[in-house]
mmCIF file of C-alpha atoms in Angstrom:
data_model
loop_
_atom_site.group_PDB
_atom_site.id
_atom_site.type_symbol
_atom_site.label_atom_id
_atom_site.label_comp_id
_atom_site.label_asym_id
_atom_site.label_seq_id
_atom_site.Cartn_x
_atom_site.Cartn_y
_atom_site.Cartn_z
ATOM 1 C CA MET W 1 53.526 190.733 119.915
ATOM 2 C CA PRO W 2 50.878 189.783 117.817
ATOM 3 C CA LEU W 3 48.912 186.570 118.141
ATOM 4 C CA TRP W 4 46.724 185.513 115.886
ATOM 5 C CA GLN W 5 44.220 182.172 116.591
ATOM 6 C CA LEU W 6 43.077 180.993 114.046
ATOM 7 C CA PHE W 7 39.228 178.610 114.854
ATOM 8 C CA THR W 8 38.052 177.066 111.663
ATOM 9 C CA PRO W 9 36.308 173.833 110.423
ATOM 10 C CA GLU W 10 38.250 170.925 110.453
ATOM 11 C CA ASN W 11 40.707 170.271 107.639
ATOM 12 C CA ALA W 12 40.386 173.732 106.702
ATOM 13 C CA PHE W 13 43.619 174.346 105.211
ATOM 14 C CA THR W 14 46.630 171.566 104.969
ATOM 15 C CA PRO W 15 49.729 172.044 106.709
ATOM 16 C CA ASP W 16 52.025 173.222 104.078
ATOM 17 C CA GLU W 17 49.218 175.915 103.821
ATOM 18 C CA LYS W 18 48.722 176.163 107.315
ATOM 19 C CA ALA W 19 53.036 177.100 106.838
ATOM 20 C CA ASP W 20 52.374 180.223 104.848
ATOM 21 C CA LEU W 21 49.811 181.557 106.308
ATOM 22 C CA ALA W 22 51.120 181.728 109.428
ATOM 23 C CA ASP W 23 54.339 183.577 106.864
ATOM 24 C CA LYS W 24 52.130 185.677 105.668
ATOM 25 C CA ILE W 25 50.728 187.235 109.063
ATOM 26 C CA THR W 26 54.025 187.464 110.522
ATOM 27 C CA SER W 27 54.824 189.694 107.128
ATOM 28 C CA ILE W 28 52.536 191.859 108.152
ATOM 29 C CA TYR W 29 54.543 192.663 111.394
ATOM 30 C CA SER W 30 58.046 191.425 110.448
ATOM 31 C CA GLY W 31 58.671 192.930 106.524
ATOM 32 C CA ALA W 32 59.578 196.150 104.586
ATOM 33 C CA LYS W 33 56.080 196.172 103.837
ATOM 34 C CA SER W 34 55.444 197.053 107.824
ATOM 35 C CA LYS W 35 58.259 199.648 107.968
ATOM 36 C CA GLU W 36 56.447 201.519 105.343
ATOM 37 C CA ASN W 37 52.813 201.395 106.417
ATOM 38 C CA PHE W 38 52.982 201.325 110.308
ATOM 39 C CA GLY W 39 57.043 202.892 110.654
ATOM 40 C CA PHE W 40 57.911 199.757 112.727
ATOM 41 C CA GLU W 41 58.932 196.271 111.925
ATOM 42 C CA LEU W 42 58.797 194.064 115.687
ATOM 43 C CA PRO W 43 60.944 190.980 115.333
ATOM 44 C CA ARG W 44 59.857 188.150 113.676
ATOM 45 C CA PHE W 45 59.599 186.020 116.900
ATOM 46 C CA TYR W 46 57.134 187.628 118.337
ATOM 47 C CA THR W 47 54.249 186.966 115.773
ATOM 48 C CA THR W 48 51.893 183.717 116.993
ATOM 49 C CA VAL W 49 49.853 182.032 114.638
ATOM 50 C CA VAL W 50 48.175 179.537 116.322
ATOM 51 C CA PHE W 51 45.197 177.728 113.944
ATOM 52 C CA HIS W 52 42.386 175.775 115.449
ATOM 53 C CA GLU W 53 40.670 173.293 113.922
ATOM 54 C CA ILE W 54 36.809 172.691 115.325
ATOM 55 C CA LYS W 55 34.716 169.538 114.444
ATOM 56 C CA ALA W 56 32.262 169.863 112.041
ATOM 57 C CA ASP W 57 29.452 169.185 115.135
ATOM 58 C CA SER W 58 31.393 171.646 117.625
ATOM 59 C CA PHE W 59 31.279 175.088 115.548
ATOM 60 C CA PHE W 60 27.873 176.832 116.138
ATOM 61 C CA VAL W 61 27.517 180.588 114.683
ATOM 62 C CA GLY W 62 23.838 182.129 115.229
ATOM 63 C CA GLY W 63 23.168 178.974 117.257
ATOM 64 C CA VAL W 64 23.408 176.025 114.258
ATOM 65 C CA THR W 65 26.524 174.332 113.146
ATOM 66 C CA HIS W 66 28.660 175.920 110.563
ATOM 67 C CA ASP W 67 31.517 174.670 108.381
ATOM 68 C CA LYS W 68 31.693 177.453 106.367
ATOM 69 C CA PHE W 69 33.612 180.341 108.904
ATOM 70 C CA VAL W 70 36.503 181.503 110.013
ATOM 71 C CA GLN W 71 37.018 183.762 113.530
ATOM 72 C CA ILE W 72 39.881 185.236 114.027
ATOM 73 C CA GLU W 73 41.257 186.246 117.522
ATOM 74 C CA VAL W 74 44.369 188.834 117.408
ATOM 75 C CA VAL W 75 45.805 190.520 119.841
ATOM 76 C CA HIS W 76 48.497 193.757 119.939
ATOM 77 C CA ILE W 77 51.001 194.269 122.377
ATOM 78 C CA ALA W 78 54.655 195.158 121.106
ATOM 79 C CA ARG W 79 52.425 198.706 119.225
ATOM 80 C CA THR W 80 49.224 200.312 120.071
ATOM 81 C CA ASN W 81 47.472 202.357 117.370
ATOM 82 C CA GLU W 82 48.258 205.610 118.522
ATOM 83 C CA GLY W 83 51.871 204.902 119.222
ATOM 84 C CA ALA W 84 52.327 203.936 115.446
ATOM 85 C CA ALA W 85 50.443 206.043 114.014
ATOM 86 C CA ALA W 86 52.086 209.165 115.483
ATOM 87 C CA LEU W 87 55.571 207.962 114.586
ATOM 88 C CA ALA W 88 53.969 207.172 110.794
ATOM 89 C CA GLY W 89 52.979 210.880 111.520
ATOM 90 C CA ILE W 90 49.242 209.655 110.417
ATOM 91 C CA THR W 91 45.914 209.177 112.069
ATOM 92 C CA VAL W 92 44.786 206.156 113.493
ATOM 93 C CA GLU W 93 42.233 205.212 111.057
ATOM 94 C CA GLU W 94 44.881 205.662 108.468
ATOM 95 C CA ILE W 95 46.927 203.776 110.702
ATOM 96 C CA LEU W 96 43.595 201.315 110.926
ATOM 97 C CA ARG W 97 43.593 201.303 107.448
ATOM 98 C CA ARG W 98 46.065 200.467 106.635
ATOM 99 C CA TYR W 99 46.221 197.245 109.312
ATOM 100 C CA PHE W 100 43.123 196.253 107.622
ATOM 101 C CA ASP W 101 43.913 196.317 104.180
ATOM 102 C CA SER W 102 47.597 194.331 104.971
ATOM 103 C CA VAL W 103 44.891 191.692 106.754
ATOM 104 C CA SER W 104 42.213 191.541 103.537
ATOM 105 C CA GLU W 105 45.084 191.300 101.230
ATOM 106 C CA VAL W 106 46.503 188.575 103.653
ATOM 107 C CA LEU W 107 43.711 186.457 104.108
ATOM 108 C CA GLN W 108 41.507 186.900 101.166
ATOM 109 C CA PRO W 109 43.326 184.193 98.996
ATOM 110 C CA TYR W 110 42.732 181.300 102.397
ATOM 111 C CA ILE W 111 39.913 182.793 103.385
ATOM 112 C CA ALA W 112 37.316 184.367 101.086
ATOM 113 C CA ALA W 113 38.430 183.041 97.363
ATOM 114 C CA ARG W 114 37.619 179.539 99.122
ATOM 115 C CA GLY W 115 33.729 180.770 100.686
ATOM 116 C CA TYR W 116 34.225 181.020 104.062
ATOM 117 C CA GLU W 117 33.184 183.602 105.737
ATOM 118 C CA LEU W 118 35.250 185.439 108.151
ATOM 119 C CA GLU W 119 34.646 187.046 111.889
ATOM 120 C CA PHE W 120 37.587 189.413 113.169
ATOM 121 C CA HIS W 121 38.751 190.857 115.906
ATOM 122 C CA VAL W 122 41.870 192.894 117.499
ATOM 123 C CA GLU W 123 42.519 193.475 121.361
ATOM 124 C CA THR W 124 44.794 195.667 122.881
ATOM 125 C CA ALA W 125 46.918 194.871 125.679
ATOM 126 C CA PRO W 126 49.069 196.803 128.051
ATOM 127 C CA PHE W 127 52.681 196.917 127.024
ATOM 128 C CA GLU W 128 53.940 196.212 130.533
ATOM 129 C CA THR W 129 51.704 192.924 131.512
ATOM 130 C CA TRP W 130 53.785 190.851 128.322
ATOM 131 C CA LYS W 131 56.847 189.331 129.294
ATOM 132 C CA ILE W 132 59.435 186.716 126.214
ATOM 133 C CA ASP W 133 61.435 184.132 128.870
ATOM 134 C CA GLY W 134 61.222 185.877 132.320
ATOM 135 C CA MET W 135 61.572 189.246 130.652
ATOM 136 C CA THR W 136 60.476 192.808 130.200
ATOM 137 C CA PRO W 137 60.619 192.805 125.956
ATOM 138 C CA PRO W 138 62.654 196.120 125.298
ATOM 139 C CA PRO W 139 61.184 199.356 124.779
ATOM 140 C CA PRO W 140 60.112 199.731 121.250
ATOM 141 C CA HIS W 141 62.950 201.375 119.077
ATOM 142 C CA SER W 142 65.328 200.764 121.484
ATOM 143 C CA VAL W 143 68.997 199.559 120.077
ATOM 144 C CA ALA W 144 67.829 196.344 122.307
ATOM 145 C CA GLU W 145 64.594 195.848 120.141
ATOM 146 C CA ARG W 146 66.957 195.935 116.657
ATOM 147 C CA ARG W 147 69.049 193.405 117.949
ATOM 148 C CA TRP W 148 66.471 191.345 119.404
ATOM 149 C CA PHE W 149 65.184 191.938 115.477
ATOM 150 C CA GLU W 150 68.955 191.270 114.016
ATOM 151 C CA GLU W 151 68.844 187.676 116.710
ATOM 152 C CA ASN W 152 65.177 186.797 115.386
ATOM 153 C CA ARG W 153 65.244 185.289 119.720
ATOM 154 C CA SER W 154 65.067 187.123 122.617
ATOM 155 C CA SER W 155 68.222 187.724 125.176
ATOM 156 C CA LEU W 156 69.470 189.388 128.234
ATOM 157 C CA TYR W 157 69.780 193.894 127.235
ATOM 158 C CA THR W 158 71.807 196.695 129.118
ATOM 159 C CA ALA W 159 70.286 199.942 130.017
ATOM 160 C CA GLU W 160 73.105 201.237 127.303
ATOM 161 C CA GLU W 161 70.485 199.116 124.926
ATOM 162 C CA VAL W 162 67.715 201.354 125.785
ATOM 163 C CA GLY W 163 68.382 204.310 126.691
ATOM 164 C CA ASP W 164 66.296 206.297 129.396
ATOM 165 C CA ASP W 165 63.564 203.784 128.987
ATOM 166 C CA VAL W 166 63.967 202.384 132.837
ATOM 167 C CA ARG W 167 63.493 198.729 131.943
ATOM 168 C CA VAL W 168 66.380 196.335 131.662
ATOM 169 C CA ALA W 169 65.904 192.646 131.111
ATOM 170 C CA THR W 170 66.966 190.461 133.844
ATOM 171 C CA ALA W 171 66.206 186.431 133.702
#
């Protein structure tokens, strides 16, 4: 799961712009570029993007109202920086550089190009604290996870689909 929460001024984006931005954010983790940059592709349904529109009189930065500011909070669970770096055969610093370059490329036309200031941060949560439809998601790079990727949905999986990993989905 990458969970993106964008706190924006009211009407900063049209519904079509929100949909386009959400698709581009999802592609950071699930497209061919993701595999090239990070060594993995997540199932698209792992990525959730939520827009929180804040009224001008309720959006404060430094104690004063600010109508040209976007705050983005991201939670990563499906992969760690260390695991991605090891898989890609590069350093954690390089994974982070590639990630922030990808994020900047996606956000620039929606944020900086429109005169918005931006604060962005990522938190990592332990994989074992994550459930989808009551199930522990299959381990990274397993046959079960690949099936979830191809089907773009969760479903029960078997021990054979996860190899030596002891997790097996039960609903």
